[in-house]
N, CA, C and O atoms as a Tripos MOL2 file, in Angstrom:
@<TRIPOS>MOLECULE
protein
  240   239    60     0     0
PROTEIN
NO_CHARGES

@<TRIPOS>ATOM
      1 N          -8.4160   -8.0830   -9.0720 N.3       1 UNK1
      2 CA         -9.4570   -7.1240   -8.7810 C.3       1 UNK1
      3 C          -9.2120   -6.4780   -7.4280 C.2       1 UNK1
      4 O          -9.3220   -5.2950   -7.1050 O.2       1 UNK1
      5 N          -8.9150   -7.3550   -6.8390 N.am      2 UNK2
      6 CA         -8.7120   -6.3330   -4.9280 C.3       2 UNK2
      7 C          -7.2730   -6.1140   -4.7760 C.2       2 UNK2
      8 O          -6.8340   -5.4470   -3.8390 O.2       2 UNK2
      9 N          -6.5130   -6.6560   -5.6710 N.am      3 UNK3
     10 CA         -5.1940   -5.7810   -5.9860 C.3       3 UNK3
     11 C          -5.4240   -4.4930   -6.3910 C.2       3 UNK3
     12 O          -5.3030   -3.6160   -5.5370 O.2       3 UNK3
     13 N          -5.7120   -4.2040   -7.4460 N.am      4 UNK4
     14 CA         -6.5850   -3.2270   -7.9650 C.3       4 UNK4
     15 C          -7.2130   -2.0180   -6.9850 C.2       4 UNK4
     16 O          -6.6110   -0.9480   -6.9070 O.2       4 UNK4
     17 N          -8.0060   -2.1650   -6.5130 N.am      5 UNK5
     18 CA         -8.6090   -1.6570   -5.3950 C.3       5 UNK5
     19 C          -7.7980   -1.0180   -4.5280 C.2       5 UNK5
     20 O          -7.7190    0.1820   -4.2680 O.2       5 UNK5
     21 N          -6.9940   -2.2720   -3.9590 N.am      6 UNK6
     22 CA         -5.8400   -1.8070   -2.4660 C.3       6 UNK6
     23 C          -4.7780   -1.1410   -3.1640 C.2       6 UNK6
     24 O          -3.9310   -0.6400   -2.4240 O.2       6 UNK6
     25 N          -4.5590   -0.9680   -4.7510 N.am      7 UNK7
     26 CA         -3.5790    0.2000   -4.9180 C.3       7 UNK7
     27 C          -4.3350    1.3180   -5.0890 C.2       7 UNK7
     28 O          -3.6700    2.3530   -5.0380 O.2       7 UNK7
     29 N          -5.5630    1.4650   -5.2860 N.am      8 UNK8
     30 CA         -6.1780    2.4480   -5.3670 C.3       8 UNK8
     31 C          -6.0380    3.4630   -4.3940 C.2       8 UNK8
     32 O          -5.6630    4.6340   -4.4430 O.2       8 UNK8
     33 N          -6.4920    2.6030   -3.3650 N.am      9 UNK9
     34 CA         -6.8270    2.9100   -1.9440 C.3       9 UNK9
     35 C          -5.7030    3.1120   -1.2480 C.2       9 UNK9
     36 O          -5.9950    3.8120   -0.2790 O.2       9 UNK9
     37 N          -4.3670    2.8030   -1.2570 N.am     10 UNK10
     38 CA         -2.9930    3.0940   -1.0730 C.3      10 UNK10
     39 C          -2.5160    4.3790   -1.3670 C.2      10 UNK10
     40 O          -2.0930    5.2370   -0.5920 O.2      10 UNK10
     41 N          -2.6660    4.4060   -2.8650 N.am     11 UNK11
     42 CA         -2.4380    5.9970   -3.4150 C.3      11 UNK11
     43 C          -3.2390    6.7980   -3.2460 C.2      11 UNK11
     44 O          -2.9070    7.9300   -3.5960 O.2      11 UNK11
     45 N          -4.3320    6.6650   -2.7820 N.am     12 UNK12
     46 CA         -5.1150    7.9940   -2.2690 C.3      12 UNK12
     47 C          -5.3160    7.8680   -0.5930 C.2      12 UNK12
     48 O          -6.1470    8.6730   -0.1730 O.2      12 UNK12
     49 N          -4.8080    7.1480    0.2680 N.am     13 UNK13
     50 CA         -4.3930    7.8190    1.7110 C.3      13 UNK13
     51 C          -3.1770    8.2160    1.6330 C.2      13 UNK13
     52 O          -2.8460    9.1230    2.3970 O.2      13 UNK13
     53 N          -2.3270    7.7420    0.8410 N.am     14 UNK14
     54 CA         -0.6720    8.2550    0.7640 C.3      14 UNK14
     55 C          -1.2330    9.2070    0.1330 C.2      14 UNK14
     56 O          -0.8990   10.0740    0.9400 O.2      14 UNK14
     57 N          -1.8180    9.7810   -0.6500 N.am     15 UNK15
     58 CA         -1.9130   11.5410   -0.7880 C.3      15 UNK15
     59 C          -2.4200   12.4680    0.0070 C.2      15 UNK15
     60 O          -1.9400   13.5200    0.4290 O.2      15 UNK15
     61 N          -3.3590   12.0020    0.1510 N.am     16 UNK16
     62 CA         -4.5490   12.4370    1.3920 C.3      16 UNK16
     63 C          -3.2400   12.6250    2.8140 C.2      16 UNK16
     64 O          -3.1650   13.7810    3.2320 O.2      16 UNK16
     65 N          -2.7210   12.0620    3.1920 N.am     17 UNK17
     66 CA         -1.8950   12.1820    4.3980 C.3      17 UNK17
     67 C          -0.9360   12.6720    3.7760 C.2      17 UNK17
     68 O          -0.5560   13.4550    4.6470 O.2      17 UNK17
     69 N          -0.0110   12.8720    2.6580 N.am     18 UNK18
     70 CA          0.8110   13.4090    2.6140 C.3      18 UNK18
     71 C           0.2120   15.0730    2.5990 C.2      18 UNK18
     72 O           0.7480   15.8760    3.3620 O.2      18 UNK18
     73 N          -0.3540   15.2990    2.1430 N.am     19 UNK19
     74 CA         -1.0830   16.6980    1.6080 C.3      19 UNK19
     75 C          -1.3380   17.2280    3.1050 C.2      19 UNK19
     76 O          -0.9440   18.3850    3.2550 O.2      19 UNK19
     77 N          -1.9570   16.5900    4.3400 N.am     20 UNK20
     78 CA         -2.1850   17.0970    5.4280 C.3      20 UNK20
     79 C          -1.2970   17.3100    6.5140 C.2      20 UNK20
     80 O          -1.4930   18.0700    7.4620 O.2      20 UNK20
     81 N          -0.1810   16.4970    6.2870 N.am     21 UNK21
     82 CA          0.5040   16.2180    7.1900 C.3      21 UNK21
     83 C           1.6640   17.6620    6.5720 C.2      21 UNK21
     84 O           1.8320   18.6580    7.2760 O.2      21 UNK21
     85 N           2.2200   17.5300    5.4470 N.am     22 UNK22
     86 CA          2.5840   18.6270    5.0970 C.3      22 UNK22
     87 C           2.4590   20.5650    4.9600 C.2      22 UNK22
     88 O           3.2990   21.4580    5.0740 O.2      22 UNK22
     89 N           1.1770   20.5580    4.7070 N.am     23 UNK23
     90 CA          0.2200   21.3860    4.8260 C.3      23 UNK23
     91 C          -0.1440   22.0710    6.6400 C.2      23 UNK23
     92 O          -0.4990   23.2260    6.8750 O.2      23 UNK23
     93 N           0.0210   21.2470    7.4210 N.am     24 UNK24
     94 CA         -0.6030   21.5510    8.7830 C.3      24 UNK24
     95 C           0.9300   21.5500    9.7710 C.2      24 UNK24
     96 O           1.2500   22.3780   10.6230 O.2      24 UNK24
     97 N           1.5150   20.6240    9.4260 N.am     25 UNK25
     98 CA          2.4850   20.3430   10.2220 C.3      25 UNK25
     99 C           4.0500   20.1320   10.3000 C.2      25 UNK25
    100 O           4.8960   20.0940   11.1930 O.2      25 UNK25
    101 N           4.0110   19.9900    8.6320 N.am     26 UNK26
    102 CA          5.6720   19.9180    7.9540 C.3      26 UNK26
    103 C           6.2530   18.3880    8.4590 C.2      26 UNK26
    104 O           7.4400   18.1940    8.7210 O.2      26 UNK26
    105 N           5.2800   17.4290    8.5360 N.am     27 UNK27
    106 CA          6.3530   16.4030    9.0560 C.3      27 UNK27
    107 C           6.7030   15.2570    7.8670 C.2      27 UNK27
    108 O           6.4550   14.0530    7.9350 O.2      27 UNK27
    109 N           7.3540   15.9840    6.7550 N.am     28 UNK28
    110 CA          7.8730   15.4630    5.7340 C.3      28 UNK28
    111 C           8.5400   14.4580    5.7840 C.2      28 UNK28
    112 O           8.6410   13.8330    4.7290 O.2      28 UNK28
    113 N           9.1810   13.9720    6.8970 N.am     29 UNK29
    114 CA         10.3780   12.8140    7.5460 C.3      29 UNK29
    115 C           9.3990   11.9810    7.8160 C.2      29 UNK29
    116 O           9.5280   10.7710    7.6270 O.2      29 UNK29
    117 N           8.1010   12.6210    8.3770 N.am     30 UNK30
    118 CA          7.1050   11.1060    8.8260 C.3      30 UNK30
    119 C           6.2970   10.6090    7.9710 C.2      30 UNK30
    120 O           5.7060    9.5440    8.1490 O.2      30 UNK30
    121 N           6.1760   11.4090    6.8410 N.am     31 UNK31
    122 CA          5.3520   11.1540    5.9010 C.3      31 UNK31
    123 C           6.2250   10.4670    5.2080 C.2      31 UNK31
    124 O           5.6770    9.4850    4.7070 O.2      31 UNK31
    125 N           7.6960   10.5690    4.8770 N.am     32 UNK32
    126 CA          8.3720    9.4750    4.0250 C.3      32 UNK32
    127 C           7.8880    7.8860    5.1730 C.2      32 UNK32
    128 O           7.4400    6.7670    4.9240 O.2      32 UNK32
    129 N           8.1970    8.4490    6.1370 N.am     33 UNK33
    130 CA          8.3750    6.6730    6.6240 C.3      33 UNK33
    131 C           7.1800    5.7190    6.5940 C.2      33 UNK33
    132 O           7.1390    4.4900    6.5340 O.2      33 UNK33
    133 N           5.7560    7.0980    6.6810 N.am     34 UNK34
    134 CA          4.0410    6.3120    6.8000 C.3      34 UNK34
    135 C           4.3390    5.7560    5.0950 C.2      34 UNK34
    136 O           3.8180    4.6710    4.8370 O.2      34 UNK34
    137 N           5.0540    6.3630    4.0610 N.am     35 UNK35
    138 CA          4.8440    6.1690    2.9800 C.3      35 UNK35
    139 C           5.5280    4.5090    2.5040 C.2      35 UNK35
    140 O           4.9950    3.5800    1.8960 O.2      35 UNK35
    141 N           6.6000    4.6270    2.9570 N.am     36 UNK36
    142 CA          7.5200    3.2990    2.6890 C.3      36 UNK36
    143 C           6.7330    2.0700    3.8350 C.2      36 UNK36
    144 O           6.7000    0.9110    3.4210 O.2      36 UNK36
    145 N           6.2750    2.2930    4.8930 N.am     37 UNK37
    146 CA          5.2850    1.6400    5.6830 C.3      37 UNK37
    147 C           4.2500    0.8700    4.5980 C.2      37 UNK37
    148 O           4.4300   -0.3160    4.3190 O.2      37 UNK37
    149 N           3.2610    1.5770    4.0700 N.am     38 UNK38
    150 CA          2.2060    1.4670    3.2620 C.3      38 UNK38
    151 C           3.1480    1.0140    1.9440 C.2      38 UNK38
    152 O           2.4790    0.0820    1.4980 O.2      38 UNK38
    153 N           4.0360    1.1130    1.2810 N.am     39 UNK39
    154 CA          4.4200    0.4210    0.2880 C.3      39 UNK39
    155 C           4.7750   -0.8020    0.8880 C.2      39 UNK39
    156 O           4.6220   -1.5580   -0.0720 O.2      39 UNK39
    157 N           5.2070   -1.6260    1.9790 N.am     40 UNK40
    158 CA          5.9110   -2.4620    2.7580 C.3      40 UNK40
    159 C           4.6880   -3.3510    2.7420 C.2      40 UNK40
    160 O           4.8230   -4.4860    2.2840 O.2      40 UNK40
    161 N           3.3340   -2.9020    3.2600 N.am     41 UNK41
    162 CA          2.0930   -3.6330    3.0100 C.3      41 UNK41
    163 C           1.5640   -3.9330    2.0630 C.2      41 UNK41
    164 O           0.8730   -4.9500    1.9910 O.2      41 UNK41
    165 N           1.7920   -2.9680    0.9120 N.am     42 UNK42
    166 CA          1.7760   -3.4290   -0.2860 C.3      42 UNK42
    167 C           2.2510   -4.5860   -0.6560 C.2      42 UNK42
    168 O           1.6140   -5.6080   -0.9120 O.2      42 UNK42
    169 N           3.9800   -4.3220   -0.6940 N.am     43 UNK43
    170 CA          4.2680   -5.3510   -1.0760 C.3      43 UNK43
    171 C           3.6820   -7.4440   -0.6180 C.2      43 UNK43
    172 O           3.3250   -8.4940   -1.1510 O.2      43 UNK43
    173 N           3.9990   -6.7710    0.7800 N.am     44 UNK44
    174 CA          3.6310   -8.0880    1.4560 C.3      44 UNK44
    175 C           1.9200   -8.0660    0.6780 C.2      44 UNK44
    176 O           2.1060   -9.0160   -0.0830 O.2      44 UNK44
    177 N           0.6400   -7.6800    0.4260 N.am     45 UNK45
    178 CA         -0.2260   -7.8000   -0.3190 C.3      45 UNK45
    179 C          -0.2920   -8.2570   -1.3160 C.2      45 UNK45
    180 O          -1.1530   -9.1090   -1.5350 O.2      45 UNK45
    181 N           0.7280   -7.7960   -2.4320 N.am     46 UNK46
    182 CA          0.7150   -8.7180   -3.7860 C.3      46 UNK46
    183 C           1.3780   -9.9370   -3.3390 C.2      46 UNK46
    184 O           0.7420  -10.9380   -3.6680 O.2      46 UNK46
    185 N           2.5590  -10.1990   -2.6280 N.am     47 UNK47
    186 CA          3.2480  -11.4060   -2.3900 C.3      47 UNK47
    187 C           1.7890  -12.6870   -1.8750 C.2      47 UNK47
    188 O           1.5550  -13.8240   -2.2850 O.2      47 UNK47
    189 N           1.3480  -12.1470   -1.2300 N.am     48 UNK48
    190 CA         -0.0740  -12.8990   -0.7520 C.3      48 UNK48
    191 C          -0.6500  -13.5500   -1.9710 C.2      48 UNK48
    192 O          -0.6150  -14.6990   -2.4110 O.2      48 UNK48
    193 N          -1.2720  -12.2580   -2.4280 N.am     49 UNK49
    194 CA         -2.2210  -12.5450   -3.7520 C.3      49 UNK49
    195 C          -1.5500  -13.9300   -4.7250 C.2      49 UNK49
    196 O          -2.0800  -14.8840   -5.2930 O.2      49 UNK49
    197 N           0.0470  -13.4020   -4.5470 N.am     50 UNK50
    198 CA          0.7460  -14.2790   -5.8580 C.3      50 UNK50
    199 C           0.7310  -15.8220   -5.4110 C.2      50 UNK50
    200 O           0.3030  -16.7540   -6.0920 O.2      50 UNK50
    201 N           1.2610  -15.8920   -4.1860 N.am     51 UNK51
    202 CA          0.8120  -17.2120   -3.5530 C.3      51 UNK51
    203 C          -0.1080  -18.1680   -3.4170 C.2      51 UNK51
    204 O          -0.1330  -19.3850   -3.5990 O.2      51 UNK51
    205 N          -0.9650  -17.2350   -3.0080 N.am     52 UNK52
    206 CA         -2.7060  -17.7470   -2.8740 C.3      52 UNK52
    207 C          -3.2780  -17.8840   -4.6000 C.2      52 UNK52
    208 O          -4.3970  -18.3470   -4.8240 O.2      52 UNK52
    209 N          -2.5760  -17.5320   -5.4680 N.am     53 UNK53
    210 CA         -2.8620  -18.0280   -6.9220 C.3      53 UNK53
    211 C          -2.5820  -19.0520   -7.3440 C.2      53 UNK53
    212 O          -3.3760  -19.8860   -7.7800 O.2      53 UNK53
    213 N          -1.0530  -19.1750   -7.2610 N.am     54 UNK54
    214 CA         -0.2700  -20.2140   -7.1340 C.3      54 UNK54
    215 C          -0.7930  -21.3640   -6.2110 C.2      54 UNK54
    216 O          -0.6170  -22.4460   -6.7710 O.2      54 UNK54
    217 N          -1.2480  -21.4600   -5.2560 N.am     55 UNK55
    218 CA         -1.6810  -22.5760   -4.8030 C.3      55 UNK55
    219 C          -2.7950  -23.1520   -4.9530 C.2      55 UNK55
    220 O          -2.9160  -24.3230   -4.5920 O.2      55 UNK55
    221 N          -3.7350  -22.5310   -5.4550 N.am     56 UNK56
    222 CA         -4.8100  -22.6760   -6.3290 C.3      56 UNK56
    223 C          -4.8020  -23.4030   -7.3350 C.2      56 UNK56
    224 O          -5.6280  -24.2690   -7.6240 O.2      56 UNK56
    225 N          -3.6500  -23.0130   -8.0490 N.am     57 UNK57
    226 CA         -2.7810  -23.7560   -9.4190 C.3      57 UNK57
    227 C          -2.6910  -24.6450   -8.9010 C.2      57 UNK57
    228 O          -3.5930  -25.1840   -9.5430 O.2      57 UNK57
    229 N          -2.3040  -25.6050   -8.0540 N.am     58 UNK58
    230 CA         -1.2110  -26.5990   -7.6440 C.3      58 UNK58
    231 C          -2.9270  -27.7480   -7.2870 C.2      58 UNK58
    232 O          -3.2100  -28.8870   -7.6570 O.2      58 UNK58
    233 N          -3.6220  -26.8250   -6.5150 N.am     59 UNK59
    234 CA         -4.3930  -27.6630   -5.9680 C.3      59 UNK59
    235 C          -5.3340  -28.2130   -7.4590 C.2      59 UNK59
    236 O          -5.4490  -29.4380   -7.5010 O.2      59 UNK59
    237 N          -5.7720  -27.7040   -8.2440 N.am     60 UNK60
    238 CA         -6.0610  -28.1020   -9.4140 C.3      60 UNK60
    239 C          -5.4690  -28.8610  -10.7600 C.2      60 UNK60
    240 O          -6.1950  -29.0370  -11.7390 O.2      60 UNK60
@<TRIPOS>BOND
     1     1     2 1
     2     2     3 1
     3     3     4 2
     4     3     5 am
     5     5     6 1
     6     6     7 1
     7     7     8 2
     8     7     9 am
     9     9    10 1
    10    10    11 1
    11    11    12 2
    12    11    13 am
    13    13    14 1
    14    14    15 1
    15    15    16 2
    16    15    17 am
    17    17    18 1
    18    18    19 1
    19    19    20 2
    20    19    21 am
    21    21    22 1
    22    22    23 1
    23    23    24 2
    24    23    25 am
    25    25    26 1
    26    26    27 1
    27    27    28 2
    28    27    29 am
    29    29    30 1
    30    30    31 1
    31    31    32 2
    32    31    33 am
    33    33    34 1
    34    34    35 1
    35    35    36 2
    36    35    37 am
    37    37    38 1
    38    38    39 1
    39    39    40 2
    40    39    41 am
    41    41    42 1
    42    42    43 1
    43    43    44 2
    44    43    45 am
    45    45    46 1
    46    46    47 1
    47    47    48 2
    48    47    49 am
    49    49    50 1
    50    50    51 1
    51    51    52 2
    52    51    53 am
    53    53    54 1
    54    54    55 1
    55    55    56 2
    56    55    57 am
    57    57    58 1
    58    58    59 1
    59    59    60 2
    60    59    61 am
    61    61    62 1
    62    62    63 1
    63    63    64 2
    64    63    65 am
    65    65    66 1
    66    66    67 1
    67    67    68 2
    68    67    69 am
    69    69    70 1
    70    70    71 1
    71    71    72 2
    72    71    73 am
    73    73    74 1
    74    74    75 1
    75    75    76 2
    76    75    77 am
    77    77    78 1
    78    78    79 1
    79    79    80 2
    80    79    81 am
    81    81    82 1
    82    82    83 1
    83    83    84 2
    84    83    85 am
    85    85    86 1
    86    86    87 1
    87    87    88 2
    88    87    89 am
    89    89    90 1
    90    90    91 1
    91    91    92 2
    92    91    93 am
    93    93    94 1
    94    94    95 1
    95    95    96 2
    96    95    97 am
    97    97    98 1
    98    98    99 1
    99    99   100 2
   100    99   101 am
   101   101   102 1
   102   102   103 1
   103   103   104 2
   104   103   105 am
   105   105   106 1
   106   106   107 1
   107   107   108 2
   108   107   109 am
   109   109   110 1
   110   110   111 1
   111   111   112 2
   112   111   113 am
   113   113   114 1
   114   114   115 1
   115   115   116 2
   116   115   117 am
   117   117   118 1
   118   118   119 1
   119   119   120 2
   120   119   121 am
   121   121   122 1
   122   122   123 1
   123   123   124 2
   124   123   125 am
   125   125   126 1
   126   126   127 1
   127   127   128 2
   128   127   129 am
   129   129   130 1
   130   130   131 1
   131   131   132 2
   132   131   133 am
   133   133   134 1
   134   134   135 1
   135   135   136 2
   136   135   137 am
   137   137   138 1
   138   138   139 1
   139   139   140 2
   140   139   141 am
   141   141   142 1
   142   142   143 1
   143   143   144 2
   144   143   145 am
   145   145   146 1
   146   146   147 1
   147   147   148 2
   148   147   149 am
   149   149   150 1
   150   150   151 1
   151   151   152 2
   152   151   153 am
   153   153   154 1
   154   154   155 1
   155   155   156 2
   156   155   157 am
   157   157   158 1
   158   158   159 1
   159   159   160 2
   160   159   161 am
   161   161   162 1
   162   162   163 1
   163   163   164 2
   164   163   165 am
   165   165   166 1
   166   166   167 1
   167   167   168 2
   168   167   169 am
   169   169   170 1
   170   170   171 1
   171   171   172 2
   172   171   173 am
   173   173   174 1
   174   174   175 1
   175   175   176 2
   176   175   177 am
   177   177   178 1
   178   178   179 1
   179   179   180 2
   180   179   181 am
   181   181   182 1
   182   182   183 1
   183   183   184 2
   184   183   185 am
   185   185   186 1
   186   186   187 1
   187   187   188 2
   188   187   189 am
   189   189   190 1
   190   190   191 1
   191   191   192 2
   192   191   193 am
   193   193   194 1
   194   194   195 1
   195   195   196 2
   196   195   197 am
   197   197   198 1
   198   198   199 1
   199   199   200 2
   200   199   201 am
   201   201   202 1
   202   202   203 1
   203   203   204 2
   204   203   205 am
   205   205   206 1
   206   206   207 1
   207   207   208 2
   208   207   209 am
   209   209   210 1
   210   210   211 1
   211   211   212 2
   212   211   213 am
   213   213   214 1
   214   214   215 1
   215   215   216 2
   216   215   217 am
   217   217   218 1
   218   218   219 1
   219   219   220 2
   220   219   221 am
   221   221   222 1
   222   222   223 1
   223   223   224 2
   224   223   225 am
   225   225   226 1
   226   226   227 1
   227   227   228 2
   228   227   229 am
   229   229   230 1
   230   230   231 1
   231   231   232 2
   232   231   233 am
   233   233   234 1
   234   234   235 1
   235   235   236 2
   236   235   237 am
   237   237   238 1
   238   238   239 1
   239   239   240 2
@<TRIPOS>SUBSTRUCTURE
     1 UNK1         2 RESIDUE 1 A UNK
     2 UNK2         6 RESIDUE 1 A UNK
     3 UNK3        10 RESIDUE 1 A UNK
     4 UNK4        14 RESIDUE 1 A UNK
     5 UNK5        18 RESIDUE 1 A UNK
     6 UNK6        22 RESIDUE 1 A UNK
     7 UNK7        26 RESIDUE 1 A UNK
     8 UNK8        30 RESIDUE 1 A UNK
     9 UNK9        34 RESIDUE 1 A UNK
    10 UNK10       38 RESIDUE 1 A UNK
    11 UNK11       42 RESIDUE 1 A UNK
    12 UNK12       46 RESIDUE 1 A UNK
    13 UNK13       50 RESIDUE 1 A UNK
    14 UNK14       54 RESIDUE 1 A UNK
    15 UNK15       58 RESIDUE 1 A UNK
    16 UNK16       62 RESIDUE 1 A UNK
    17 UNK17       66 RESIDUE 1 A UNK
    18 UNK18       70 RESIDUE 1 A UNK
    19 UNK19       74 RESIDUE 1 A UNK
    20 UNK20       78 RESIDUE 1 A UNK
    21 UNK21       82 RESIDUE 1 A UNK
    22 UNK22       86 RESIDUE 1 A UNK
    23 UNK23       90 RESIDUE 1 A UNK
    24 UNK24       94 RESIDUE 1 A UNK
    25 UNK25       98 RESIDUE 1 A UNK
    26 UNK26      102 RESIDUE 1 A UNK
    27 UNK27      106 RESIDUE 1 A UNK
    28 UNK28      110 RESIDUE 1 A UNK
    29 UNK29      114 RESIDUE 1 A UNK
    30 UNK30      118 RESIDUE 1 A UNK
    31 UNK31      122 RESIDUE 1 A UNK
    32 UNK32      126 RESIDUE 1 A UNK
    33 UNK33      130 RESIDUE 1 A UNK
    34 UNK34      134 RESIDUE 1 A UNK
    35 UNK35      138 RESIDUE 1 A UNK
    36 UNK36      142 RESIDUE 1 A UNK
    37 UNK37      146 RESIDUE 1 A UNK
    38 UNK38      150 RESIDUE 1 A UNK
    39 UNK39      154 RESIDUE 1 A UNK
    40 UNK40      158 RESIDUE 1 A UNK
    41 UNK41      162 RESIDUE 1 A UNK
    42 UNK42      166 RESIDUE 1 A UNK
    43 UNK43      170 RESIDUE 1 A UNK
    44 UNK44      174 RESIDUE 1 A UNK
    45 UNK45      178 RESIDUE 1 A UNK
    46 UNK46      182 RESIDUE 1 A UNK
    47 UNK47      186 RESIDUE 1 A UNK
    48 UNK48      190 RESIDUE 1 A UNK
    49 UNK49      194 RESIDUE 1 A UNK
    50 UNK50      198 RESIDUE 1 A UNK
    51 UNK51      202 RESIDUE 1 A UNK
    52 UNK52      206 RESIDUE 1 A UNK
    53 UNK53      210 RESIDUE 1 A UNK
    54 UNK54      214 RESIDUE 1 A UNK
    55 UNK55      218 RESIDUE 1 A UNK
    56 UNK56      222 RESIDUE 1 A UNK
    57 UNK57      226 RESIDUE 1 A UNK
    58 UNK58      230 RESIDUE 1 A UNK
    59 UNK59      234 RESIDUE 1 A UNK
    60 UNK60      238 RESIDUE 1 A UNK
């Protein structure tokens, strides 16, 4: 469920900033890197989630 959510919420500031940052300022180079940034947290986010499941498992 808050996986869910935080990709929600991922893909709509990665648009939202890509759209402005492009639009106002052209910084297409910074918007790749805010973008791979925010996928980087992603990832580390599900890796969390998967863990914190998994140990849940274990403890039961």
């Amino acid at each position: 469920m808050a996986e869910a959510f935080l990709q929600l919420l991922l893909d709509n500031l990665t648009s939202f900033i890509h759209g402005k940052l492009v639009l106002f300022f052209g910084f297409e180079k910074e918007f790749e890197k805010l973008s791979s940034m925010l996928s980087t947290i992603q990832a580390v986010l599900e890796d969390a989630q998967e863990k914190q499941l998994k140990d849940k498992t274990i403890e039961n």
